[in-house]
JSON list of C-alpha atoms in Angstrom, two decimals:
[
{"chain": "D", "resi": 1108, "resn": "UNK", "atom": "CA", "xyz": [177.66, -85.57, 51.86]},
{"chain": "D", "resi": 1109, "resn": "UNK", "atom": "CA", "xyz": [179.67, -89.06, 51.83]},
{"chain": "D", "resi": 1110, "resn": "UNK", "atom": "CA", "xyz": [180.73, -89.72, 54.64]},
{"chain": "D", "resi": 1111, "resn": "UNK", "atom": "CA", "xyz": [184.99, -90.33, 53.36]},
{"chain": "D", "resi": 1112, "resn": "UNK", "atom": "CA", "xyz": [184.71, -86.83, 52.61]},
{"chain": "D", "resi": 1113, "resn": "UNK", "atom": "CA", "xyz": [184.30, -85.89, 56.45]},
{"chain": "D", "resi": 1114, "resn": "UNK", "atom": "CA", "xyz": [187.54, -86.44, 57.72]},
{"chain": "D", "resi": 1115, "resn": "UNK", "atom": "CA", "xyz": [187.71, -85.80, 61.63]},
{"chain": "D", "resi": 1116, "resn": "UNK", "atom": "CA", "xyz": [191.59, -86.47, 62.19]},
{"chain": "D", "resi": 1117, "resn": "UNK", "atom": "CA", "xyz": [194.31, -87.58, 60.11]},
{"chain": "D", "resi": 1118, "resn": "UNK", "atom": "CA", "xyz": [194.14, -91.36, 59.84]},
{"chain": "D", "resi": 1119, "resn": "UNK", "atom": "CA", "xyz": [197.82, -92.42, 59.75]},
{"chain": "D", "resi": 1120, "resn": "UNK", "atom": "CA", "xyz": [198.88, -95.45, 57.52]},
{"chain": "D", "resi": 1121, "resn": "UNK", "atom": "CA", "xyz": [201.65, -98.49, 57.81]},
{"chain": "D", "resi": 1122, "resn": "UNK", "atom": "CA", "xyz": [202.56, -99.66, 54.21]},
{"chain": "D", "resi": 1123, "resn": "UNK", "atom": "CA", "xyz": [204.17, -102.74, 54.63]},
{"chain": "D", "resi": 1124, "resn": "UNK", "atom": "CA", "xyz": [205.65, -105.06, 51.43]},
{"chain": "D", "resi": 1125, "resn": "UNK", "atom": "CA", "xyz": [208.45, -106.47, 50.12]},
{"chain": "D", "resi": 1126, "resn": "UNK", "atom": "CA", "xyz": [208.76, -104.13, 47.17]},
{"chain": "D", "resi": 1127, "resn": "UNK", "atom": "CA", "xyz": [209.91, -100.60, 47.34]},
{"chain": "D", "resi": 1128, "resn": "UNK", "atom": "CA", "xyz": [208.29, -99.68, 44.19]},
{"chain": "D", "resi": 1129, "resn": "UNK", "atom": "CA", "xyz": [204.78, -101.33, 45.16]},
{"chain": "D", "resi": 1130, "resn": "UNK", "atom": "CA", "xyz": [205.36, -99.26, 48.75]},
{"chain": "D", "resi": 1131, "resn": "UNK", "atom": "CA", "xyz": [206.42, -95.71, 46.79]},
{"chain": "D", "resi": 1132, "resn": "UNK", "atom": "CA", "xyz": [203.25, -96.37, 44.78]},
{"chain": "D", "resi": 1133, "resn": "UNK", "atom": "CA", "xyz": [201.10, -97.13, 47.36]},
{"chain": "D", "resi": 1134, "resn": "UNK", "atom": "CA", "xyz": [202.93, -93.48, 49.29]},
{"chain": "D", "resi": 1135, "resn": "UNK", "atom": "CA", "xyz": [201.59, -91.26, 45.72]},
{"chain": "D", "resi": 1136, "resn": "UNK", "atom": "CA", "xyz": [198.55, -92.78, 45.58]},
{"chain": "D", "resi": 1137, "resn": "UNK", "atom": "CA", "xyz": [197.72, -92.18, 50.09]},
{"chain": "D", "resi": 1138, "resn": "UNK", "atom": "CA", "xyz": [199.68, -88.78, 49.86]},
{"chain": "D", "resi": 1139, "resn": "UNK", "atom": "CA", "xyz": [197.32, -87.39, 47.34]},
{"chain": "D", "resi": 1140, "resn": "UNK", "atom": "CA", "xyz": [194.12, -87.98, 49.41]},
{"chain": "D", "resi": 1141, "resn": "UNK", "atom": "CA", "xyz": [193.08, -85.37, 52.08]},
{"chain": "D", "resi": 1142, "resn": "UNK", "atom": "CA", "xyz": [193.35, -86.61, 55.93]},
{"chain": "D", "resi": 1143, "resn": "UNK", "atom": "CA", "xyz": [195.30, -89.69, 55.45]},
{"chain": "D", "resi": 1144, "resn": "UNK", "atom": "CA", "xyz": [199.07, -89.64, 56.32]},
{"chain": "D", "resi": 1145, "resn": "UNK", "atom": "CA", "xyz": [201.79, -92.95, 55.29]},
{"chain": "D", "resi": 1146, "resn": "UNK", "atom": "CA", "xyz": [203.75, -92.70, 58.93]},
{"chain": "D", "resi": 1147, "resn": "UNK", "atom": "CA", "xyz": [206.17, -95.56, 58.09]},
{"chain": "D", "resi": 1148, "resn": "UNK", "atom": "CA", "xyz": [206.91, -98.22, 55.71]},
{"chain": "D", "resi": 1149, "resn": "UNK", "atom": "CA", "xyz": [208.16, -101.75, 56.24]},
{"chain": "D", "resi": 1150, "resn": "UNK", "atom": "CA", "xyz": [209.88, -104.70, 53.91]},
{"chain": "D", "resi": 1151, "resn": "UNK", "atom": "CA", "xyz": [208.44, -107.44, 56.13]},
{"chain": "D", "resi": 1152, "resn": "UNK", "atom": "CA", "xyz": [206.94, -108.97, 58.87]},
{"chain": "D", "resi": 1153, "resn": "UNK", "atom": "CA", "xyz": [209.40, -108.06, 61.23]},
{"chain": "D", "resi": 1154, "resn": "UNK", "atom": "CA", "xyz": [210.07, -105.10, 60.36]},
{"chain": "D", "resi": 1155, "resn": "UNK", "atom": "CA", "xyz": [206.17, -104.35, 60.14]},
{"chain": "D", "resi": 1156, "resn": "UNK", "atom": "CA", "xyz": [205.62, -105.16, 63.91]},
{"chain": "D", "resi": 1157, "resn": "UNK", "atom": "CA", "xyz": [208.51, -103.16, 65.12]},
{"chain": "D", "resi": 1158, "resn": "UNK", "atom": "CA", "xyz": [206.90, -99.98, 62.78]},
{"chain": "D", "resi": 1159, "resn": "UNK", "atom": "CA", "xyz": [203.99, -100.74, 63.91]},
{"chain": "D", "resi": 1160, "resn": "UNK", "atom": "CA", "xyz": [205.20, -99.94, 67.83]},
{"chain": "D", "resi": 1161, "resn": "UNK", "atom": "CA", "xyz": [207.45, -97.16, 66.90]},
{"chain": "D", "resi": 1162, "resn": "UNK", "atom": "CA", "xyz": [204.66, -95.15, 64.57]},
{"chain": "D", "resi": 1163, "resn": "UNK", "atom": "CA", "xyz": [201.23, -96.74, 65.92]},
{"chain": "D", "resi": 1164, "resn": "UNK", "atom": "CA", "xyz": [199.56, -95.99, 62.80]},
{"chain": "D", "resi": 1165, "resn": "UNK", "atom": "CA", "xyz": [195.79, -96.81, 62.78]},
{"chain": "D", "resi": 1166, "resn": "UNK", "atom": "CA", "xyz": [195.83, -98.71, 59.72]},
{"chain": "D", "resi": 1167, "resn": "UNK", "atom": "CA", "xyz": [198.08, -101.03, 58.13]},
{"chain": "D", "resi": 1168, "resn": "UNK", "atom": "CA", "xyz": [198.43, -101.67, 54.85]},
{"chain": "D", "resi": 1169, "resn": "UNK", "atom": "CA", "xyz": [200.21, -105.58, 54.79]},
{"chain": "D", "resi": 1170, "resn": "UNK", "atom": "CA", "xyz": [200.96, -107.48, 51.47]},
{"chain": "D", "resi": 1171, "resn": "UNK", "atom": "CA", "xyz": [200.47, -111.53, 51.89]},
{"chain": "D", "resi": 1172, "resn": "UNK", "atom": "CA", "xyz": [203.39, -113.06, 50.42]},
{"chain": "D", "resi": 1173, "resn": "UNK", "atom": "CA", "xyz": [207.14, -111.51, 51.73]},
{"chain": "D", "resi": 1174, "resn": "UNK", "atom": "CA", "xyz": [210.06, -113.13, 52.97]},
{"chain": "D", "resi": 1175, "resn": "UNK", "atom": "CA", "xyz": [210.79, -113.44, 56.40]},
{"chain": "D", "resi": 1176, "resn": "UNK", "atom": "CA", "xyz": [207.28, -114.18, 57.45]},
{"chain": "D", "resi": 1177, "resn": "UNK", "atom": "CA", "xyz": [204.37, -113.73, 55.60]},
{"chain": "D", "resi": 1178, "resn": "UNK", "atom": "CA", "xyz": [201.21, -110.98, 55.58]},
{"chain": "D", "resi": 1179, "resn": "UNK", "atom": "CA", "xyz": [198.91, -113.42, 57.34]},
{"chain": "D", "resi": 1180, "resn": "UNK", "atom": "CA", "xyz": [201.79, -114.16, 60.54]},
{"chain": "D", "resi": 1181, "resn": "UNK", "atom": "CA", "xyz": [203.05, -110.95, 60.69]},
{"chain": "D", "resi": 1182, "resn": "UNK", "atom": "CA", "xyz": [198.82, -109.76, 60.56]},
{"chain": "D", "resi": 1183, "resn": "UNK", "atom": "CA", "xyz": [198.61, -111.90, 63.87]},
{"chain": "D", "resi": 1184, "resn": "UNK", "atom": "CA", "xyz": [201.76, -110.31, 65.25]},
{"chain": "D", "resi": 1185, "resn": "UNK", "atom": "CA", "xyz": [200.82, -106.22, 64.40]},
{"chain": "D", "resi": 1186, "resn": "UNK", "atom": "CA", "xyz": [197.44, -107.19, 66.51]},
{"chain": "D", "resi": 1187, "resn": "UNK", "atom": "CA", "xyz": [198.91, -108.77, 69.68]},
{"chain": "D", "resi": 1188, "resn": "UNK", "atom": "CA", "xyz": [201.50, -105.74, 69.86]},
{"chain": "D", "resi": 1189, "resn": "UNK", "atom": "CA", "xyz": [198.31, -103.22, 69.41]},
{"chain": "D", "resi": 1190, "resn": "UNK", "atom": "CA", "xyz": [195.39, -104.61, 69.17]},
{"chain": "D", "resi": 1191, "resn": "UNK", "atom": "CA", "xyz": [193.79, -100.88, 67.96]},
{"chain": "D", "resi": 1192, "resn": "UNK", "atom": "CA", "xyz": [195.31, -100.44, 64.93]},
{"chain": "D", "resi": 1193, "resn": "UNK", "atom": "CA", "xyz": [193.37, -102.20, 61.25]},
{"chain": "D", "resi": 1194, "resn": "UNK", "atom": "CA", "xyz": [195.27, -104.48, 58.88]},
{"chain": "D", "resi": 1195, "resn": "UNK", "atom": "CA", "xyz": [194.15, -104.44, 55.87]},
{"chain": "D", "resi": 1196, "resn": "UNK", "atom": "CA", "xyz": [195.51, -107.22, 53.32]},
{"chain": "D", "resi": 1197, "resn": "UNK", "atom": "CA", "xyz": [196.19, -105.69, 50.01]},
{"chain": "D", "resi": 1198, "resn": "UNK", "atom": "CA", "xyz": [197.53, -108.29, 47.61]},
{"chain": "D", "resi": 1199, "resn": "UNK", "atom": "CA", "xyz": [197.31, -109.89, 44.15]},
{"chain": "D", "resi": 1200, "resn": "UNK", "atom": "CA", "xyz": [195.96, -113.45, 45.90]},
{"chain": "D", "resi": 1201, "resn": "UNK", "atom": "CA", "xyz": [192.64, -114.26, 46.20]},
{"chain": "D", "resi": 1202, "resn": "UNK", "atom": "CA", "xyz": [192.44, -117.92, 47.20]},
{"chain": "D", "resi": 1203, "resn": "UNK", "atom": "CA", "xyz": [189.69, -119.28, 49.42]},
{"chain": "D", "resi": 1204, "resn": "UNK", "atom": "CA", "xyz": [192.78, -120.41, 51.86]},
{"chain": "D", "resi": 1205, "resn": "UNK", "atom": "CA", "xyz": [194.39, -116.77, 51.99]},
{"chain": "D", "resi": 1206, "resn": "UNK", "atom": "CA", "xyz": [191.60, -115.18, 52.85]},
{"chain": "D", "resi": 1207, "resn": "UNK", "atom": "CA", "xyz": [190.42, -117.66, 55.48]},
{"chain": "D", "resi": 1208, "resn": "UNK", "atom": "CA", "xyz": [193.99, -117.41, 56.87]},
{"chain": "D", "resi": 1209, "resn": "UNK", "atom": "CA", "xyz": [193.77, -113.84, 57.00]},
{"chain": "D", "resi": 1210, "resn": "UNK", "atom": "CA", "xyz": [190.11, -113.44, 58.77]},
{"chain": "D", "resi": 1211, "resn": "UNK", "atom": "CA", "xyz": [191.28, -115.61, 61.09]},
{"chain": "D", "resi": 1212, "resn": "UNK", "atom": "CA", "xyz": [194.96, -113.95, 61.80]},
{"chain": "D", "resi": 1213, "resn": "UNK", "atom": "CA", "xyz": [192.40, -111.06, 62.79]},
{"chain": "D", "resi": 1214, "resn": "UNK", "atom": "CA", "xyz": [192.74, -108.61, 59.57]},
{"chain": "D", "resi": 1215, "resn": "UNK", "atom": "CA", "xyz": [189.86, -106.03, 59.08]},
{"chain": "D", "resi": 1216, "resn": "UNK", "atom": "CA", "xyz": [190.16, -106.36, 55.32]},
{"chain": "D", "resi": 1217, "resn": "UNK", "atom": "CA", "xyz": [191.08, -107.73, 51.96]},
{"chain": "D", "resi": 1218, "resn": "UNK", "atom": "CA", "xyz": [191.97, -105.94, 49.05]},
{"chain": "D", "resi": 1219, "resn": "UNK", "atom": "CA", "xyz": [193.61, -106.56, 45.55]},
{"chain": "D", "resi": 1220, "resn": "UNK", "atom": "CA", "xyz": [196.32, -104.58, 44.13]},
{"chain": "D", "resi": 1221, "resn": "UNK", "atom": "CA", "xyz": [194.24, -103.30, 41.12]},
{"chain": "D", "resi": 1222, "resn": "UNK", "atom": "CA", "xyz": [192.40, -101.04, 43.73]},
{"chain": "D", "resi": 1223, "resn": "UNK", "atom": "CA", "xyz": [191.93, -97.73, 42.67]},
{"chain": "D", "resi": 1224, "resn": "UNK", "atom": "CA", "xyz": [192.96, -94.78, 44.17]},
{"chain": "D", "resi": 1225, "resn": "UNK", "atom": "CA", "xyz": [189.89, -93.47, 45.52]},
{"chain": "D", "resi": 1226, "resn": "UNK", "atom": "CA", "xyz": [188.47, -97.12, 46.42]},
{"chain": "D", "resi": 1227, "resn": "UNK", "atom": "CA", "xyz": [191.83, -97.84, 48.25]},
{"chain": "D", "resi": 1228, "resn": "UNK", "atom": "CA", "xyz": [191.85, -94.54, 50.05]},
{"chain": "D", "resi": 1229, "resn": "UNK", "atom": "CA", "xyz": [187.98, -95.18, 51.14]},
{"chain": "D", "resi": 1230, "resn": "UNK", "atom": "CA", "xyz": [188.65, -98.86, 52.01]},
{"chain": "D", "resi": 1231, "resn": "UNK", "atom": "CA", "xyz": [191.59, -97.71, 54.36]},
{"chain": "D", "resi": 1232, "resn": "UNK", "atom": "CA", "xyz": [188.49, -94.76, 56.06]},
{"chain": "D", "resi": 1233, "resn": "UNK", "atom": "CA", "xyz": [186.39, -97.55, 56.49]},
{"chain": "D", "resi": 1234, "resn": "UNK", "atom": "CA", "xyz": [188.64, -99.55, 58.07]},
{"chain": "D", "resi": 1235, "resn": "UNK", "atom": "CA", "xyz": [189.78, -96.89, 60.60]},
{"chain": "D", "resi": 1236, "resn": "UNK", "atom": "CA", "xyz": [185.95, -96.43, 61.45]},
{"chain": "D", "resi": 1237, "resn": "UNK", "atom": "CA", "xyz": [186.31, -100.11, 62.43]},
{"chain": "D", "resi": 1238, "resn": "UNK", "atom": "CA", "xyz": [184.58, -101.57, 59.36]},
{"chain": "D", "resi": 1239, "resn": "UNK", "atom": "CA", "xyz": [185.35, -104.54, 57.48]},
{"chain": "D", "resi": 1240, "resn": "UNK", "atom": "CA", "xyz": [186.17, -103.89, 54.08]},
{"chain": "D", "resi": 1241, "resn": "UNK", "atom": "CA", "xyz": [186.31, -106.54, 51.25]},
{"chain": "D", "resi": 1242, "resn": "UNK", "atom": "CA", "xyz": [187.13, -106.62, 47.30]},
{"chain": "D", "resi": 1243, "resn": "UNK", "atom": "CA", "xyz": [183.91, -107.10, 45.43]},
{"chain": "D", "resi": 1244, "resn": "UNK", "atom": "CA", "xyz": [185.90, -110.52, 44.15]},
{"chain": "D", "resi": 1245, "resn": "UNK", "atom": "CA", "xyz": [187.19, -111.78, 47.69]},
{"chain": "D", "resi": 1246, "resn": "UNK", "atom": "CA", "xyz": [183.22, -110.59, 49.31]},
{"chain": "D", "resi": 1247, "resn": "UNK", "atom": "CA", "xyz": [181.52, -112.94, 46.36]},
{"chain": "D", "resi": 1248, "resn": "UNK", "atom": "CA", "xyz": [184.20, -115.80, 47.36]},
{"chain": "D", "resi": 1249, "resn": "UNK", "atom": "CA", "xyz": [183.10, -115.80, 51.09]},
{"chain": "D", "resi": 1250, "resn": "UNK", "atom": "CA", "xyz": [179.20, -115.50, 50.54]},
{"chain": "D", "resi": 1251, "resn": "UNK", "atom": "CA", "xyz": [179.32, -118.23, 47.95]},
{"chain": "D", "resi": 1252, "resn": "UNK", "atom": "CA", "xyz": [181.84, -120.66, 50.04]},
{"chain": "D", "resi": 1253, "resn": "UNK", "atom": "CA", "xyz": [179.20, -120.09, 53.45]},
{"chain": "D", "resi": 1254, "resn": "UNK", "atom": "CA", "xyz": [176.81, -120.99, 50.93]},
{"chain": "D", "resi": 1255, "resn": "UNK", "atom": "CA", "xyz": [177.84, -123.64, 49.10]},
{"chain": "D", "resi": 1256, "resn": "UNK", "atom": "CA", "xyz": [177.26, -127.42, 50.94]},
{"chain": "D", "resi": 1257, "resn": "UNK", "atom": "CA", "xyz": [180.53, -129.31, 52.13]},
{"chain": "D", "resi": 1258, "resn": "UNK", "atom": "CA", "xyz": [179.49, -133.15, 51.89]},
{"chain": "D", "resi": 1259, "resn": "UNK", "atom": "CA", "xyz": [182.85, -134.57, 53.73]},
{"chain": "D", "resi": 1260, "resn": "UNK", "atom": "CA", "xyz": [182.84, -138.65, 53.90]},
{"chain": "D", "resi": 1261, "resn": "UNK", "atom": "CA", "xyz": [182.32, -140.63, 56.71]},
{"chain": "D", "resi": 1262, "resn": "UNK", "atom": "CA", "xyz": [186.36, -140.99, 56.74]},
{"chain": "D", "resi": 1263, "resn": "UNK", "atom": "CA", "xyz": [187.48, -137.71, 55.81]},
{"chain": "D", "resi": 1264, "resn": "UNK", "atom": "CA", "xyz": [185.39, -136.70, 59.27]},
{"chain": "D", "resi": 1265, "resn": "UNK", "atom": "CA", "xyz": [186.94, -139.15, 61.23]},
{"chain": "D", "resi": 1266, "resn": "UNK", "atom": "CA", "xyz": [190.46, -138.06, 59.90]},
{"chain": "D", "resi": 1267, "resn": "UNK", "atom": "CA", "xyz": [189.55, -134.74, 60.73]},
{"chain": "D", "resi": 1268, "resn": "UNK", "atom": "CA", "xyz": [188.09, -135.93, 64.24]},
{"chain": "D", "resi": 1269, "resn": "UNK", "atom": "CA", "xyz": [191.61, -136.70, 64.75]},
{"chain": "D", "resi": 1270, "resn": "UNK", "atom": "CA", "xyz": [193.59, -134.28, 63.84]},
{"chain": "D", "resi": 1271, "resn": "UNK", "atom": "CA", "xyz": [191.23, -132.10, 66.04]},
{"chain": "D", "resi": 1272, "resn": "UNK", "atom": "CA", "xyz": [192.69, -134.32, 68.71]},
{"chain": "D", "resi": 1273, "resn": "UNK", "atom": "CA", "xyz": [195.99, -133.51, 67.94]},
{"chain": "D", "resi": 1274, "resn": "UNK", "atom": "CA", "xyz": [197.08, -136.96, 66.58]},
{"chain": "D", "resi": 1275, "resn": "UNK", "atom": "CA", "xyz": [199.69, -136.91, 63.78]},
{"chain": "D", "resi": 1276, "resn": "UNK", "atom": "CA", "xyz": [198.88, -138.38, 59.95]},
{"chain": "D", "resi": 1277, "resn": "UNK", "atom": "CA", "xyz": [200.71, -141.75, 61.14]},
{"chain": "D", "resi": 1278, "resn": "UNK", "atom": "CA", "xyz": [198.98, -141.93, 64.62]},
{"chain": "D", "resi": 1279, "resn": "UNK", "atom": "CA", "xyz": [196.03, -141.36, 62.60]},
{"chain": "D", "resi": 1280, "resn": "UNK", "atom": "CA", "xyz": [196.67, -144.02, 60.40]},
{"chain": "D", "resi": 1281, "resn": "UNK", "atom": "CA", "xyz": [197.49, -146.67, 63.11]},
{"chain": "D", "resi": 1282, "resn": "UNK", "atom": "CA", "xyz": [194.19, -145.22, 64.87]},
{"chain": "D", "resi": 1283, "resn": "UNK", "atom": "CA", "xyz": [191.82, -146.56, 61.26]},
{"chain": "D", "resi": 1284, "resn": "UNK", "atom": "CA", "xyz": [194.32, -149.14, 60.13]},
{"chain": "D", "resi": 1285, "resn": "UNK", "atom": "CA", "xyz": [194.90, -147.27, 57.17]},
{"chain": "D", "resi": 1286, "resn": "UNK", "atom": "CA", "xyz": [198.18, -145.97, 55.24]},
{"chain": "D", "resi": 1287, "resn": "UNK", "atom": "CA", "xyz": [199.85, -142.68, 56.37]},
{"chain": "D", "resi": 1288, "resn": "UNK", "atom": "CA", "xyz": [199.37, -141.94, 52.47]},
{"chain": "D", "resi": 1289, "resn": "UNK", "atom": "CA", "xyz": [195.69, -142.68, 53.15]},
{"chain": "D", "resi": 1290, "resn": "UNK", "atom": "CA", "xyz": [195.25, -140.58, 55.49]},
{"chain": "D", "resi": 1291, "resn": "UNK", "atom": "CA", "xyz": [196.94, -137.44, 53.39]},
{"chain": "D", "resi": 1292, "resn": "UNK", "atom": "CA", "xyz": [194.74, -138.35, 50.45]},
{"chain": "D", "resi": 1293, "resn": "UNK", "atom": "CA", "xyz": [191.55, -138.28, 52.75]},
{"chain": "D", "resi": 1294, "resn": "UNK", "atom": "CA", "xyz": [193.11, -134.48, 54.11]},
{"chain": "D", "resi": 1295, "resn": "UNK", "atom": "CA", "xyz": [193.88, -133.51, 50.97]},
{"chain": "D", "resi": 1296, "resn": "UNK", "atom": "CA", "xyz": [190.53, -134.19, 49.66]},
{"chain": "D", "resi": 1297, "resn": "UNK", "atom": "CA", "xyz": [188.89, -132.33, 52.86]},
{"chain": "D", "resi": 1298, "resn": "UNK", "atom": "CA", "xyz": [190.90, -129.59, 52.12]},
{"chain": "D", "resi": 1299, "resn": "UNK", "atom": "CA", "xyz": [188.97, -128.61, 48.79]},
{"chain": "D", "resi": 1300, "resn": "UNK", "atom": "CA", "xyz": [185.72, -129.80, 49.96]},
{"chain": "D", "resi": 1301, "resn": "UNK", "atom": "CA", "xyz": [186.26, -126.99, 52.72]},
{"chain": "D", "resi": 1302, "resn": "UNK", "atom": "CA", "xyz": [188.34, -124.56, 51.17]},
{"chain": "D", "resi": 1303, "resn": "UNK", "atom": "CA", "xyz": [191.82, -124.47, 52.92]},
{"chain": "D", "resi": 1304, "resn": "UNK", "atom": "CA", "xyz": [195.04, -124.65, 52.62]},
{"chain": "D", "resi": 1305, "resn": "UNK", "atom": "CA", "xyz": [196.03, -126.54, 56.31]},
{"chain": "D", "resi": 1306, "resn": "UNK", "atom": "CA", "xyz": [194.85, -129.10, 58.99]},
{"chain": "D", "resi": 1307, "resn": "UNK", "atom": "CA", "xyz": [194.57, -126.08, 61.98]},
{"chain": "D", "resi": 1308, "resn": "UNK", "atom": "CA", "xyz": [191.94, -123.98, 59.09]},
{"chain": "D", "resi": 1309, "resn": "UNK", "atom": "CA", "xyz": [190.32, -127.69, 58.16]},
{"chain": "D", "resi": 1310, "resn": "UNK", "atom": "CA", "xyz": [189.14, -128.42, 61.90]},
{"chain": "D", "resi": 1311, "resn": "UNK", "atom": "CA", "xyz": [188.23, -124.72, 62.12]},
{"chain": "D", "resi": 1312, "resn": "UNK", "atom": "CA", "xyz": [186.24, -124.77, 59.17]},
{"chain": "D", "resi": 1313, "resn": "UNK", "atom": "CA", "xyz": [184.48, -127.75, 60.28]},
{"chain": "D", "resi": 1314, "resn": "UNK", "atom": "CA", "xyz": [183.64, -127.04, 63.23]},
{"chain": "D", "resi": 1315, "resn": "UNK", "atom": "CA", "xyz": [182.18, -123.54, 62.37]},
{"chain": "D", "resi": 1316, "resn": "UNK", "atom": "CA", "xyz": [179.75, -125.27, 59.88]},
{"chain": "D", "resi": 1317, "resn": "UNK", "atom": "CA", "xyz": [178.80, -128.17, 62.64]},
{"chain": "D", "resi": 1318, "resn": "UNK", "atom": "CA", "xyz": [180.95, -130.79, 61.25]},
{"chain": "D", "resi": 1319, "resn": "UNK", "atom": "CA", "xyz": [182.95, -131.28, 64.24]},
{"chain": "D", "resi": 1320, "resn": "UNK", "atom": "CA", "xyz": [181.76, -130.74, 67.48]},
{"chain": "D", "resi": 1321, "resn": "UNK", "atom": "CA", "xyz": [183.72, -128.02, 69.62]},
{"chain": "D", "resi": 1322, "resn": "UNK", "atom": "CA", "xyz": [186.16, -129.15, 71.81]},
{"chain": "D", "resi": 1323, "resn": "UNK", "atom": "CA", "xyz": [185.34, -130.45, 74.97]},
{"chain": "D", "resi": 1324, "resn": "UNK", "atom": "CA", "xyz": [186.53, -127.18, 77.77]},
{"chain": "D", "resi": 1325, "resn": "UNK", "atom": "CA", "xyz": [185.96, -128.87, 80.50]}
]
């Protein structure tokens, strides 16, 4: 027997986006499958973390892009209010940068919005079993960017040294004697060699795959 069909206790289910027809949709499709229950639904990331206290659902299911705060901050938030309950992004983005952003906000999974119903309502089971759960897409994306070399110059790793240090695009200029411009162009360009969208995810990046060395705790 599979094991979604063994359903010990209801799971219960946060939808959270900005769009009351994408949240009614997402309601049908949950309602319809046995031991899952939507408790609450929320418009955006505020509104998500105060659900999230009032109904304590056990999975959420939080959309990336809303106003007010997007999927990723408000992912961060849900977690430090109650740290038991599984986000779950579901969303039509599937850039290298979003999904870093969300792994590392803490979310237990990434999903697209062409889910179906039976792989949505088995994603959000695994997920409540404490599993990570990943669109075939978004799962090829991370296997193939751990794979894939990053060959970052000499410069862009001393930029990046920097902004590890906390140093500011014209401190690091003054710091090389280059141009603040410089400086963007040589972030910009470790940006795609790494895959993200930000200076906080470039140093993290790096230093995961050895480029930087940790910082110094002591």
């Amino acid at each position: 027997m599979n094991d979604d069909s063994v359903i010990k206790s209801v799971i219960k289910v946060l939808l959270v986006d900005d769009h009351p027809v994408v949240r009614e949709g997402l309601r049908g499709m949950l309602t319809a499958e046995p031991g899952l229950e939507v408790v609450g639904e929320a418009g955006g990331a505020a509104e998500a973390v105060a659900a999230v206290g009032l109904h304590e659902p056990d999975v959420v299911l939080m959309d990336l892009r809303m106003p007010g705060g997007d999927g990723v901050e408000a992912t961060a938030r849900v977690l430090a209010r109650r740290p038991a309950t599984r986000v779950v992004v579901l969303t039509t983005y599937e850039t290298d940068a979003d999904i870093l952003r969300a792994v590392e906000a803490g979310a237990a999974g990434y999903l697209l919005k062409d889910a179906t119903r039976q792989d949505l309502a088995q994603a959000v089971r695994a997920a409540a079993r404490g599993e990570t759960v990943l669109a075939p897409s978004v799962a090829a994306k991370l296997v193939s960017r751990m794979r894939a070399p990053v060959d970052l110059s000499p410069r862009e790793i001393e930029v990046l040294a920097l902004v590890a240090r906390g140093h500011t695009n014209a401190e690091i200029g003054r710091e090389l004697f280059i141009s603040e411009a410089t400086v963007k162009t040589h972030l910009l360009r470790a940006f795609g060699k790494l895959g993200v969208g930000d200076r906080t995810a470039a140093v993290t990046v790096a230093m995961e795959r050895g480029i930087l060395a940790p910082p110094d705790r002591r």
